[in-house]
Amino acid sequence: MPTIDVVRLDEDPHESMHGIREDTSSRGVDLEGAVVTATYADGTTETLVWKALDPYTNGGAAGENIEMFYGYEWHDLKTTKLLTSLELDLQPASSVFDTTTAHEYHGGASTPGSLQGFPFRVAPEHADKPGELTATYSGVVNLAESPAVGDLYTTMRIDFSGLPEGGLLGDLRWNSDIDTMREESDLKPASVTCFTRGTLIATVRGEVPVEALQPGDQVLTQDGGYQRLVTVLCRRVGARELRKNPRLYPVRIIAGALGAGLPKRDLCVSRQHRMVAQSNVVRRMLGTASVLVAAARLTEMPGIYVERGVEQVTYYHLVFARHEVIFAEGAPTESFLLNSAAQRSLSKAQRDELETLFPAAMRDRDIEVPVHEIPPLARQKKLIDRHLDRGARLLMG
C-alpha cells in the first residue's frame, strides 16, 4: 500500500452558521455542485462539476480522461491519462472533509456536531501498490464566532506524482470522510477583506472617503509610493442579512487602539480584513518586520470589537494591480487580495468584472502573492496573546 502523507493547512478559512447536519454520513448525491480539478502529467487540466445520479444515493463526475463515482462507501476513480493531482472543492456542495476523530488530533478537540472522521485512505485491494501519495486539506472550517479546530476542510488535493509512474493511470478506490452541512449555501469564505463606507484613504489628493474613490486614483502605498487604483467593488449588507449572518458585522478599531496614535479615527473593516502588525513582538516571534493579521483576531485587544450596533453596512474592496499595503484612517492595512477564497466571496457581476481586468489571476487560483506574510490562524492568535501578555501594541511609534 502506498505511503500516505496527510497535510492540514490553516489557509482559506470558511465559516458555517448552522453546522453539520445530524446525519453526518454523506452520500454521493450530497456532493452535487462540488468542483473537481484533474491535472495531468502533460500539464493539461480538466475541471468537472459533480452531479447527482439519482435522488437518494449516487453521484459522480466525468470528463474526457477521467471518471468518478461515489455512492456510500468507497469512491471509484478511473483515469485514462496519467494523472498527477486531483482536487475536490466541496464548498459549492455545502459539504466538508472531516479529517480526524476527536482523540486523534488537537488534544481531543472536535468541531461541535462532527463525529468520527478520517483522512484520505485507499481501499484494501491496493495494498500492494508502491509509492507515495500526499493528501493536502485546505479551506479550514469553523463555526461562526468560534475559532477553527482543524478537523474540517472544504478542499482536498491528492498528489499522485510520488507513484512509480509519476502519476496515476487506471483505477483507484479511495475514501475520505465527508460531512454535509445542516443548511445549503452555509459555507462562506471568511477571508473577505473590505472597508466600510466613510473610511478615509490616503491618496495623492489627500484623504478621500472610500466611497468617493474612482478607478485611476493614485493611492498611497507603504512600499511603492502612489499606485493606480484599478477598480472599486462594493456590497451593501442590510439588516436582515446581518441578523441571519452575524459574521458580516464589521470590526471597529477605535482611534489609537493599534498603537502610535493609529487609527486617527475609529476604523471599521470586515472581520477578515487584515491589518499590519509591526512591533518588536512580531520580530522576535516571527523573524520578520511586518505581518498581516485579520481584524477578527484583534478583538481580544483593548479598543477593538465586533460592532453590532449597525443596522446596515456597505463594504468596499480596493483592487490594485498587485496586493498592497495602503493607509486607512492613517493605519497601514491591506488592499484586496485576489486569490481563490476572495473570488468565491464575490457576486457573478463582480467576478465578471475582475475576469476582464485580471484574466490570468482569475484563471490561475491563488496567483497573487501577499505583500507581507500572513501567519496561520493559530499563529495569529498566539501573536495577539503575546502582545497582550506584554502590554504591547501592534504598531510602534
PDB file of N, CA and C in Angstrom, residues 221-318:
ATOM      1  N   THR A 221       0.797  53.950  -1.021  1.00  0.00           N
ATOM      2  CA  THR A 221       1.111  52.606  -0.526  1.00  0.00           C
ATOM      3  C   THR A 221       2.365  52.665   0.328  1.00  0.00           C
ATOM      4  N   GLN A 222       2.557  51.636   1.128  1.00  0.00           N
ATOM      5  CA  GLN A 222       3.664  51.634   2.082  1.00  0.00           C
ATOM      6  C   GLN A 222       5.022  51.482   1.407  1.00  0.00           C
ATOM      7  N   ASP A 223       5.079  50.689   0.358  1.00  0.00           N
ATOM      8  CA  ASP A 223       6.377  50.364  -0.243  1.00  0.00           C
ATOM      9  C   ASP A 223       6.566  50.898  -1.654  1.00  0.00           C
ATOM     10  N   GLY A 224       5.483  51.248  -2.332  1.00  0.00           N
ATOM     11  CA  GLY A 224       5.611  51.605  -3.747  1.00  0.00           C
ATOM     12  C   GLY A 224       5.172  53.006  -4.094  1.00  0.00           C
ATOM     13  N   GLY A 225       5.159  53.903  -3.125  1.00  0.00           N
ATOM     14  CA  GLY A 225       4.698  55.258  -3.424  1.00  0.00           C
ATOM     15  C   GLY A 225       3.220  55.267  -3.763  1.00  0.00           C
ATOM     16  N   TYR A 226       2.838  56.100  -4.731  1.00  0.00           N
ATOM     17  CA  TYR A 226       1.441  56.150  -5.160  1.00  0.00           C
ATOM     18  C   TYR A 226       1.208  55.125  -6.266  1.00  0.00           C
ATOM     19  N   GLN A 227       0.158  54.331  -6.093  1.00  0.00           N
ATOM     20  CA  GLN A 227      -0.184  53.312  -7.073  1.00  0.00           C
ATOM     21  C   GLN A 227      -1.597  53.536  -7.601  1.00  0.00           C
ATOM     22  N   ARG A 228      -1.794  53.201  -8.869  1.00  0.00           N
ATOM     23  CA  ARG A 228      -3.082  53.414  -9.526  1.00  0.00           C
ATOM     24  C   ARG A 228      -4.117  52.408  -9.021  1.00  0.00           C
ATOM     25  N   LEU A 229      -5.256  52.910  -8.607  1.00  0.00           N
ATOM     26  CA  LEU A 229      -6.386  52.062  -8.216  1.00  0.00           C
ATOM     27  C   LEU A 229      -7.042  51.517  -9.478  1.00  0.00           C
ATOM     28  N   VAL A 230      -7.142  50.198  -9.578  1.00  0.00           N
ATOM     29  CA  VAL A 230      -7.697  49.583 -10.781  1.00  0.00           C
ATOM     30  C   VAL A 230      -9.221  49.630 -10.763  1.00  0.00           C
ATOM     31  N   THR A 231      -9.817  49.229  -9.652  1.00  0.00           N
ATOM     32  CA  THR A 231     -11.278  49.269  -9.573  1.00  0.00           C
ATOM     33  C   THR A 231     -11.716  49.244  -8.108  1.00  0.00           C
ATOM     34  N   VAL A 232     -12.963  49.627  -7.879  1.00  0.00           N
ATOM     35  CA  VAL A 232     -13.581  49.593  -6.556  1.00  0.00           C
ATOM     36  C   VAL A 232     -14.828  48.717  -6.658  1.00  0.00           C
ATOM     37  N   LEU A 233     -14.913  47.711  -5.823  1.00  0.00           N
ATOM     38  CA  LEU A 233     -16.096  46.859  -5.752  1.00  0.00           C
ATOM     39  C   LEU A 233     -16.803  47.134  -4.438  1.00  0.00           C
ATOM     40  N   CYS A 234     -18.118  47.092  -4.437  1.00  0.00           N
ATOM     41  CA  CYS A 234     -18.831  47.331  -3.187  1.00  0.00           C
ATOM     42  C   CYS A 234     -20.000  46.377  -3.036  1.00  0.00           C
ATOM     43  N   ARG A 235     -20.393  46.197  -1.784  1.00  0.00           N
ATOM     44  CA  ARG A 235     -21.531  45.332  -1.464  1.00  0.00           C
ATOM     45  C   ARG A 235     -22.240  45.884  -0.246  1.00  0.00           C
ATOM     46  N   ARG A 236     -23.545  46.055  -0.346  1.00  0.00           N
ATOM     47  CA  ARG A 236     -24.349  46.518   0.786  1.00  0.00           C
ATOM     48  C   ARG A 236     -24.955  45.319   1.503  1.00  0.00           C
ATOM     49  N   VAL A 237     -24.828  45.301   2.828  1.00  0.00           N
ATOM     50  CA  VAL A 237     -25.404  44.239   3.659  1.00  0.00           C
ATOM     51  C   VAL A 237     -26.495  44.873   4.523  1.00  0.00           C
ATOM     52  N   GLY A 238     -27.731  44.445   4.322  1.00  0.00           N
ATOM     53  CA  GLY A 238     -28.862  45.018   5.039  1.00  0.00           C
ATOM     54  C   GLY A 238     -29.088  44.375   6.398  1.00  0.00           C
ATOM     55  N   ALA A 239     -30.065  44.909   7.121  1.00  0.00           N
ATOM     56  CA  ALA A 239     -30.343  44.457   8.484  1.00  0.00           C
ATOM     57  C   ALA A 239     -30.729  42.981   8.524  1.00  0.00           C
ATOM     58  N   ARG A 240     -31.539  42.558   7.564  1.00  0.00           N
ATOM     59  CA  ARG A 240     -31.988  41.162   7.563  1.00  0.00           C
ATOM     60  C   ARG A 240     -30.813  40.205   7.388  1.00  0.00           C
ATOM     61  N   GLU A 241     -29.884  40.549   6.464  1.00  0.00           N
ATOM     62  CA  GLU A 241     -28.737  39.677   6.231  1.00  0.00           C
ATOM     63  C   GLU A 241     -27.795  39.676   7.432  1.00  0.00           C
ATOM     64  N   LEU A 242     -27.656  40.823   8.090  1.00  0.00           N
ATOM     65  CA  LEU A 242     -26.817  40.878   9.283  1.00  0.00           C
ATOM     66  C   LEU A 242     -27.376  39.994  10.394  1.00  0.00           C
ATOM     67  N   ARG A 243     -28.699  40.028  10.560  1.00  0.00           N
ATOM     68  CA  ARG A 243     -29.308  39.173  11.593  1.00  0.00           C
ATOM     69  C   ARG A 243     -29.128  37.702  11.264  1.00  0.00           C
ATOM     70  N   LYS A 244     -29.253  37.378   9.999  1.00  0.00           N
ATOM     71  CA  LYS A 244     -29.138  35.989   9.570  1.00  0.00           C
ATOM     72  C   LYS A 244     -27.691  35.503   9.605  1.00  0.00           C
ATOM     73  N   ASN A 245     -26.748  36.416   9.384  1.00  0.00           N
ATOM     74  CA  ASN A 245     -25.356  36.053   9.232  1.00  0.00           C
ATOM     75  C   ASN A 245     -24.479  37.012  10.039  1.00  0.00           C
ATOM     76  N   PRO A 246     -24.367  36.824  11.354  1.00  0.00           N
ATOM     77  CA  PRO A 246     -23.656  37.780  12.218  1.00  0.00           C
ATOM     78  C   PRO A 246     -22.192  37.974  11.870  1.00  0.00           C
ATOM     79  N   ARG A 247     -21.581  37.049  11.139  1.00  0.00           N
ATOM     80  CA  ARG A 247     -20.169  37.236  10.791  1.00  0.00           C
ATOM     81  C   ARG A 247     -19.971  38.393   9.818  1.00  0.00           C
ATOM     82  N   LEU A 248     -21.061  38.949   9.293  1.00  0.00           N
ATOM     83  CA  LEU A 248     -20.950  40.094   8.391  1.00  0.00           C
ATOM     84  C   LEU A 248     -20.896  41.425   9.126  1.00  0.00           C
ATOM     85  N   TYR A 249     -21.102  41.411  10.452  1.00  0.00           N
ATOM     86  CA  TYR A 249     -20.915  42.654  11.208  1.00  0.00           C
ATOM     87  C   TYR A 249     -19.452  43.074  11.130  1.00  0.00           C
ATOM     88  N   PRO A 250     -19.179  44.371  11.050  1.00  0.00           N
ATOM     89  CA  PRO A 250     -17.789  44.822  10.961  1.00  0.00           C
ATOM     90  C   PRO A 250     -17.085  44.778  12.306  1.00  0.00           C
ATOM     91  N   VAL A 251     -15.779  44.881  12.263  1.00  0.00           N
ATOM     92  CA  VAL A 251     -14.951  45.056  13.454  1.00  0.00           C
ATOM     93  C   VAL A 251     -14.606  46.540  13.568  1.00  0.00           C
ATOM     94  N   ARG A 252     -14.818  47.102  14.754  1.00  0.00           N
ATOM     95  CA  ARG A 252     -14.479  48.505  14.994  1.00  0.00           C
ATOM     96  C   ARG A 252     -13.149  48.575  15.746  1.00  0.00           C
ATOM     97  N   ILE A 253     -12.222  49.355  15.194  1.00  0.00           N
ATOM     98  CA  ILE A 253     -10.934  49.626  15.829  1.00  0.00           C
ATOM     99  C   ILE A 253     -10.962  51.085  16.254  1.00  0.00           C
ATOM    100  N   ILE A 254     -11.074  51.337  17.555  1.00  0.00           N
ATOM    101  CA  ILE A 254     -11.228  52.721  17.992  1.00  0.00           C
ATOM    102  C   ILE A 254      -9.916  53.478  17.803  1.00  0.00           C
ATOM    103  N   ALA A 255     -10.020  54.780  17.726  1.00  0.00           N
ATOM    104  CA  ALA A 255      -8.856  55.630  17.470  1.00  0.00           C
ATOM    105  C   ALA A 255      -7.733  55.322  18.459  1.00  0.00           C
ATOM    106  N   GLY A 256      -6.532  55.088  17.934  1.00  0.00           N
ATOM    107  CA  GLY A 256      -5.360  54.843  18.764  1.00  0.00           C
ATOM    108  C   GLY A 256      -5.172  53.419  19.239  1.00  0.00           C
ATOM    109  N   ALA A 257      -6.117  52.511  18.979  1.00  0.00           N
ATOM    110  CA  ALA A 257      -6.062  51.158  19.559  1.00  0.00           C
ATOM    111  C   ALA A 257      -4.909  50.320  19.022  1.00  0.00           C
ATOM    112  N   LEU A 258      -4.406  50.636  17.827  1.00  0.00           N
ATOM    113  CA  LEU A 258      -3.327  49.836  17.262  1.00  0.00           C
ATOM    114  C   LEU A 258      -1.952  50.265  17.761  1.00  0.00           C
ATOM    115  N   GLY A 259      -1.903  51.452  18.357  1.00  0.00           N
ATOM    116  CA  GLY A 259      -0.625  51.995  18.791  1.00  0.00           C
ATOM    117  C   GLY A 259      -0.168  53.125  17.878  1.00  0.00           C
ATOM    118  N   ALA A 260       0.798  53.919  18.333  1.00  0.00           N
ATOM    119  CA  ALA A 260       1.346  55.043  17.562  1.00  0.00           C
ATOM    120  C   ALA A 260       0.257  56.043  17.171  1.00  0.00           C
ATOM    121  N   GLY A 261      -0.811  56.113  17.974  1.00  0.00           N
ATOM    122  CA  GLY A 261      -1.894  57.045  17.681  1.00  0.00           C
ATOM    123  C   GLY A 261      -2.774  56.648  16.515  1.00  0.00           C
ATOM    124  N   LEU A 262      -2.704  55.389  16.092  1.00  0.00           N
ATOM    125  CA  LEU A 262      -3.458  54.921  14.922  1.00  0.00           C
ATOM    126  C   LEU A 262      -4.480  53.854  15.316  1.00  0.00           C
ATOM    127  N   PRO A 263      -5.601  53.819  14.590  1.00  0.00           N
ATOM    128  CA  PRO A 263      -6.000  54.761  13.542  1.00  0.00           C
ATOM    129  C   PRO A 263      -6.291  56.153  14.115  1.00  0.00           C
ATOM    130  N   LYS A 264      -6.275  57.150  13.224  1.00  0.00           N
ATOM    131  CA  LYS A 264      -6.502  58.520  13.675  1.00  0.00           C
ATOM    132  C   LYS A 264      -7.963  58.743  14.069  1.00  0.00           C
ATOM    133  N   ARG A 265      -8.867  58.019  13.423  1.00  0.00           N
ATOM    134  CA  ARG A 265     -10.283  57.995  13.805  1.00  0.00           C
ATOM    135  C   ARG A 265     -10.697  56.541  13.925  1.00  0.00           C
ATOM    136  N   ASP A 266     -11.874  56.288  14.488  1.00  0.00           N
ATOM    137  CA  ASP A 266     -12.371  54.917  14.516  1.00  0.00           C
ATOM    138  C   ASP A 266     -12.393  54.356  13.098  1.00  0.00           C
ATOM    139  N   LEU A 267     -11.973  53.104  12.979  1.00  0.00           N
ATOM    140  CA  LEU A 267     -11.896  52.428  11.689  1.00  0.00           C
ATOM    141  C   LEU A 267     -12.735  51.166  11.753  1.00  0.00           C
ATOM    142  N   CYS A 268     -13.648  51.004  10.804  1.00  0.00           N
ATOM    143  CA  CYS A 268     -14.473  49.802  10.725  1.00  0.00           C
ATOM    144  C   CYS A 268     -14.119  49.034   9.457  1.00  0.00           C
ATOM    145  N   VAL A 269     -13.840  47.746   9.618  1.00  0.00           N
ATOM    146  CA  VAL A 269     -13.480  46.882   8.498  1.00  0.00           C
ATOM    147  C   VAL A 269     -14.205  45.551   8.660  1.00  0.00           C
ATOM    148  N   SER A 270     -14.199  44.755   7.599  1.00  0.00           N
ATOM    149  CA  SER A 270     -14.779  43.416   7.695  1.00  0.00           C
ATOM    150  C   SER A 270     -13.924  42.550   8.612  1.00  0.00           C
ATOM    151  N   ARG A 271     -14.512  41.472   9.112  1.00  0.00           N
ATOM    152  CA  ARG A 271     -13.856  40.637  10.124  1.00  0.00           C
ATOM    153  C   ARG A 271     -12.505  40.094   9.652  1.00  0.00           C
ATOM    154  N   GLN A 272     -12.405  39.737   8.382  1.00  0.00           N
ATOM    155  CA  GLN A 272     -11.187  39.115   7.889  1.00  0.00           C
ATOM    156  C   GLN A 272     -10.276  40.089   7.154  1.00  0.00           C
ATOM    157  N   HIS A 273     -10.620  41.374   7.202  1.00  0.00           N
ATOM    158  CA  HIS A 273      -9.700  42.370   6.654  1.00  0.00           C
ATOM    159  C   HIS A 273      -8.454  42.386   7.526  1.00  0.00           C
ATOM    160  N   ARG A 274      -7.296  42.388   6.885  1.00  0.00           N
ATOM    161  CA  ARG A 274      -6.045  42.250   7.638  1.00  0.00           C
ATOM    162  C   ARG A 274      -5.359  43.596   7.837  1.00  0.00           C
ATOM    163  N   MET A 275      -4.902  43.802   9.067  1.00  0.00           N
ATOM    164  CA  MET A 275      -4.155  44.993   9.447  1.00  0.00           C
ATOM    165  C   MET A 275      -2.669  44.635   9.585  1.00  0.00           C
ATOM    166  N   VAL A 276      -1.816  45.618   9.378  1.00  0.00           N
ATOM    167  CA  VAL A 276      -0.378  45.397   9.530  1.00  0.00           C
ATOM    168  C   VAL A 276      -0.014  45.380  11.008  1.00  0.00           C
ATOM    169  N   ALA A 277       0.740  44.373  11.407  1.00  0.00           N
ATOM    170  CA  ALA A 277       1.346  44.332  12.744  1.00  0.00           C
ATOM    171  C   ALA A 277       2.846  44.528  12.567  1.00  0.00           C
ATOM    172  N   GLN A 278       3.391  45.526  13.265  1.00  0.00           N
ATOM    173  CA  GLN A 278       4.776  45.930  13.066  1.00  0.00           C
ATOM    174  C   GLN A 278       5.343  46.291  14.442  1.00  0.00           C
ATOM    175  N   SER A 279       5.888  45.297  15.136  1.00  0.00           N
ATOM    176  CA  SER A 279       6.323  45.519  16.515  1.00  0.00           C
ATOM    177  C   SER A 279       7.515  44.642  16.840  1.00  0.00           C
ATOM    178  N   ASN A 280       8.115  44.909  17.997  1.00  0.00           N
ATOM    179  CA  ASN A 280       9.221  44.063  18.447  1.00  0.00           C
ATOM    180  C   ASN A 280       8.767  42.633  18.705  1.00  0.00           C
ATOM    181  N   VAL A 281       7.511  42.470  19.144  1.00  0.00           N
ATOM    182  CA  VAL A 281       6.978  41.126  19.375  1.00  0.00           C
ATOM    183  C   VAL A 281       6.924  40.359  18.056  1.00  0.00           C
ATOM    184  N   VAL A 282       6.497  41.026  16.991  1.00  0.00           N
ATOM    185  CA  VAL A 282       6.460  40.386  15.667  1.00  0.00           C
ATOM    186  C   VAL A 282       7.862  39.950  15.257  1.00  0.00           C
ATOM    187  N   ARG A 283       8.828  40.825  15.428  1.00  0.00           N
ATOM    188  CA  ARG A 283      10.202  40.491  15.030  1.00  0.00           C
ATOM    189  C   ARG A 283      10.746  39.290  15.800  1.00  0.00           C
ATOM    190  N   ARG A 284      10.536  39.302  17.118  1.00  0.00           N
ATOM    191  CA  ARG A 284      11.078  38.209  17.935  1.00  0.00           C
ATOM    192  C   ARG A 284      10.360  36.898  17.675  1.00  0.00           C
ATOM    193  N   MET A 285       9.061  36.954  17.498  1.00  0.00           N
ATOM    194  CA  MET A 285       8.286  35.723  17.377  1.00  0.00           C
ATOM    195  C   MET A 285       8.322  35.138  15.970  1.00  0.00           C
ATOM    196  N   LEU A 286       8.284  36.004  14.948  1.00  0.00           N
ATOM    197  CA  LEU A 286       8.142  35.527  13.576  1.00  0.00           C
ATOM    198  C   LEU A 286       9.352  35.825  12.707  1.00  0.00           C
ATOM    199  N   GLY A 287      10.302  36.588  13.228  1.00  0.00           N
ATOM    200  CA  GLY A 287      11.517  36.831  12.481  1.00  0.00           C
ATOM    201  C   GLY A 287      11.348  37.703  11.261  1.00  0.00           C
ATOM    202  N   THR A 288      10.352  38.558  11.254  1.00  0.00           N
ATOM    203  CA  THR A 288      10.113  39.464  10.140  1.00  0.00           C
ATOM    204  C   THR A 288       9.618  40.792  10.695  1.00  0.00           C
ATOM    205  N   ALA A 289       9.736  41.858   9.905  1.00  0.00           N
ATOM    206  CA  ALA A 289       9.384  43.179  10.405  1.00  0.00           C
ATOM    207  C   ALA A 289       7.878  43.397  10.466  1.00  0.00           C
ATOM    208  N   SER A 290       7.144  42.843   9.492  1.00  0.00           N
ATOM    209  CA  SER A 290       5.707  43.129   9.390  1.00  0.00           C
ATOM    210  C   SER A 290       4.953  41.879   8.973  1.00  0.00           C
ATOM    211  N   VAL A 291       3.769  41.707   9.536  1.00  0.00           N
ATOM    212  CA  VAL A 291       2.858  40.645   9.110  1.00  0.00           C
ATOM    213  C   VAL A 291       1.456  41.230   9.017  1.00  0.00           C
ATOM    214  N   LEU A 292       0.555  40.477   8.400  1.00  0.00           N
ATOM    215  CA  LEU A 292      -0.845  40.867   8.286  1.00  0.00           C
ATOM    216  C   LEU A 292      -1.690  39.978   9.186  1.00  0.00           C
ATOM    217  N   VAL A 293      -2.559  40.609   9.976  1.00  0.00           N
ATOM    218  CA  VAL A 293      -3.383  39.882  10.947  1.00  0.00           C
ATOM    219  C   VAL A 293      -4.844  40.278  10.738  1.00  0.00           C
ATOM    220  N   ALA A 294      -5.732  39.277  10.700  1.00  0.00           N
ATOM    221  CA  ALA A 294      -7.154  39.527  10.479  1.00  0.00           C
ATOM    222  C   ALA A 294      -7.757  40.314  11.631  1.00  0.00           C
ATOM    223  N   ALA A 295      -8.639  41.258  11.284  1.00  0.00           N
ATOM    224  CA  ALA A 295      -9.274  42.102  12.301  1.00  0.00           C
ATOM    225  C   ALA A 295     -10.005  41.271  13.342  1.00  0.00           C
ATOM    226  N   ALA A 296     -10.590  40.156  12.925  1.00  0.00           N
ATOM    227  CA  ALA A 296     -11.310  39.304  13.875  1.00  0.00           C
ATOM    228  C   ALA A 296     -10.390  38.781  14.970  1.00  0.00           C
ATOM    229  N   ARG A 297      -9.099  38.581  14.649  1.00  0.00           N
ATOM    230  CA  ARG A 297      -8.141  38.112  15.647  1.00  0.00           C
ATOM    231  C   ARG A 297      -7.768  39.223  16.626  1.00  0.00           C
ATOM    232  N   LEU A 298      -7.986  40.475  16.233  1.00  0.00           N
ATOM    233  CA  LEU A 298      -7.591  41.601  17.071  1.00  0.00           C
ATOM    234  C   LEU A 298      -8.605  41.922  18.157  1.00  0.00           C
ATOM    235  N   THR A 299      -9.779  41.285  18.113  1.00  0.00           N
ATOM    236  CA  THR A 299     -10.852  41.664  19.034  1.00  0.00           C
ATOM    237  C   THR A 299     -10.564  41.271  20.480  1.00  0.00           C
ATOM    238  N   GLU A 300      -9.482  40.540  20.719  1.00  0.00           N
ATOM    239  CA  GLU A 300      -9.052  40.276  22.097  1.00  0.00           C
ATOM    240  C   GLU A 300      -8.339  41.478  22.700  1.00  0.00           C
ATOM    241  N   MET A 301      -7.944  42.429  21.860  1.00  0.00           N
ATOM    242  CA  MET A 301      -7.164  43.566  22.323  1.00  0.00           C
ATOM    243  C   MET A 301      -8.076  44.716  22.745  1.00  0.00           C
ATOM    244  N   PRO A 302      -7.629  45.548  23.660  1.00  0.00           N
ATOM    245  CA  PRO A 302      -8.459  46.672  24.121  1.00  0.00           C
ATOM    246  C   PRO A 302      -8.815  47.614  22.963  1.00  0.00           C
ATOM    247  N   GLY A 303     -10.072  48.042  22.942  1.00  0.00           N
ATOM    248  CA  GLY A 303     -10.496  49.025  21.963  1.00  0.00           C
ATOM    249  C   GLY A 303     -10.804  48.467  20.587  1.00  0.00           C
ATOM    250  N   ILE A 304     -10.884  47.144  20.471  1.00  0.00           N
ATOM    251  CA  ILE A 304     -11.196  46.515  19.178  1.00  0.00           C
ATOM    252  C   ILE A 304     -12.294  45.477  19.418  1.00  0.00           C
ATOM    253  N   TYR A 305     -13.410  45.606  18.710  1.00  0.00           N
ATOM    254  CA  TYR A 305     -14.552  44.727  18.985  1.00  0.00           C
ATOM    255  C   TYR A 305     -15.457  44.637  17.764  1.00  0.00           C
ATOM    256  N   VAL A 306     -16.299  43.613  17.747  1.00  0.00           N
ATOM    257  CA  VAL A 306     -17.300  43.466  16.691  1.00  0.00           C
ATOM    258  C   VAL A 306     -18.397  44.495  16.929  1.00  0.00           C
ATOM    259  N   GLU A 307     -18.664  45.300  15.921  1.00  0.00           N
ATOM    260  CA  GLU A 307     -19.646  46.373  16.019  1.00  0.00           C
ATOM    261  C   GLU A 307     -21.025  45.842  15.622  1.00  0.00           C
ATOM    262  N   ARG A 308     -21.839  45.545  16.643  1.00  0.00           N
ATOM    263  CA  ARG A 308     -23.175  45.002  16.382  1.00  0.00           C
ATOM    264  C   ARG A 308     -24.252  46.081  16.433  1.00  0.00           C
ATOM    265  N   GLY A 309     -23.851  47.332  16.589  1.00  0.00           N
ATOM    266  CA  GLY A 309     -24.832  48.401  16.703  1.00  0.00           C
ATOM    267  C   GLY A 309     -25.278  48.983  15.375  1.00  0.00           C
ATOM    268  N   VAL A 310     -24.768  48.444  14.256  1.00  0.00           N
ATOM    269  CA  VAL A 310     -25.157  48.980  12.948  1.00  0.00           C
ATOM    270  C   VAL A 310     -26.366  48.214  12.413  1.00  0.00           C
ATOM    271  N   GLU A 311     -27.230  48.910  11.687  1.00  0.00           N
ATOM    272  CA  GLU A 311     -28.390  48.271  11.085  1.00  0.00           C
ATOM    273  C   GLU A 311     -28.115  47.831   9.661  1.00  0.00           C
ATOM    274  N   GLN A 312     -27.115  48.432   9.039  1.00  0.00           N
ATOM    275  CA  GLN A 312     -26.683  48.028   7.713  1.00  0.00           C
ATOM    276  C   GLN A 312     -25.228  48.461   7.542  1.00  0.00           C
ATOM    277  N   VAL A 313     -24.558  47.883   6.557  1.00  0.00           N
ATOM    278  CA  VAL A 313     -23.163  48.233   6.325  1.00  0.00           C
ATOM    279  C   VAL A 313     -22.864  48.056   4.839  1.00  0.00           C
ATOM    280  N   THR A 314     -22.056  48.955   4.290  1.00  0.00           N
ATOM    281  CA  THR A 314     -21.599  48.828   2.916  1.00  0.00           C
ATOM    282  C   THR A 314     -20.095  48.616   2.927  1.00  0.00           C
ATOM    283  N   TYR A 315     -19.682  47.527   2.297  1.00  0.00           N
ATOM    284  CA  TYR A 315     -18.269  47.177   2.247  1.00  0.00           C
ATOM    285  C   TYR A 315     -17.684  47.528   0.877  1.00  0.00           C
ATOM    286  N   TYR A 316     -16.424  47.968   0.882  1.00  0.00           N
ATOM    287  CA  TYR A 316     -15.726  48.349  -0.341  1.00  0.00           C
ATOM    288  C   TYR A 316     -14.422  47.562  -0.461  1.00  0.00           C
ATOM    289  N   HIS A 317     -14.205  46.986  -1.641  1.00  0.00           N
ATOM    290  CA  HIS A 317     -12.943  46.324  -1.977  1.00  0.00           C
ATOM    291  C   HIS A 317     -12.126  47.273  -2.853  1.00  0.00           C
ATOM    292  N   LEU A 318     -10.879  47.497  -2.510  1.00  0.00           N
ATOM    293  CA  LEU A 318      -9.981  48.314  -3.324  1.00  0.00           C
ATOM    294  C   LEU A 318      -8.985  47.391  -4.018  1.00  0.00           C
TER     295      LEU A 318
END
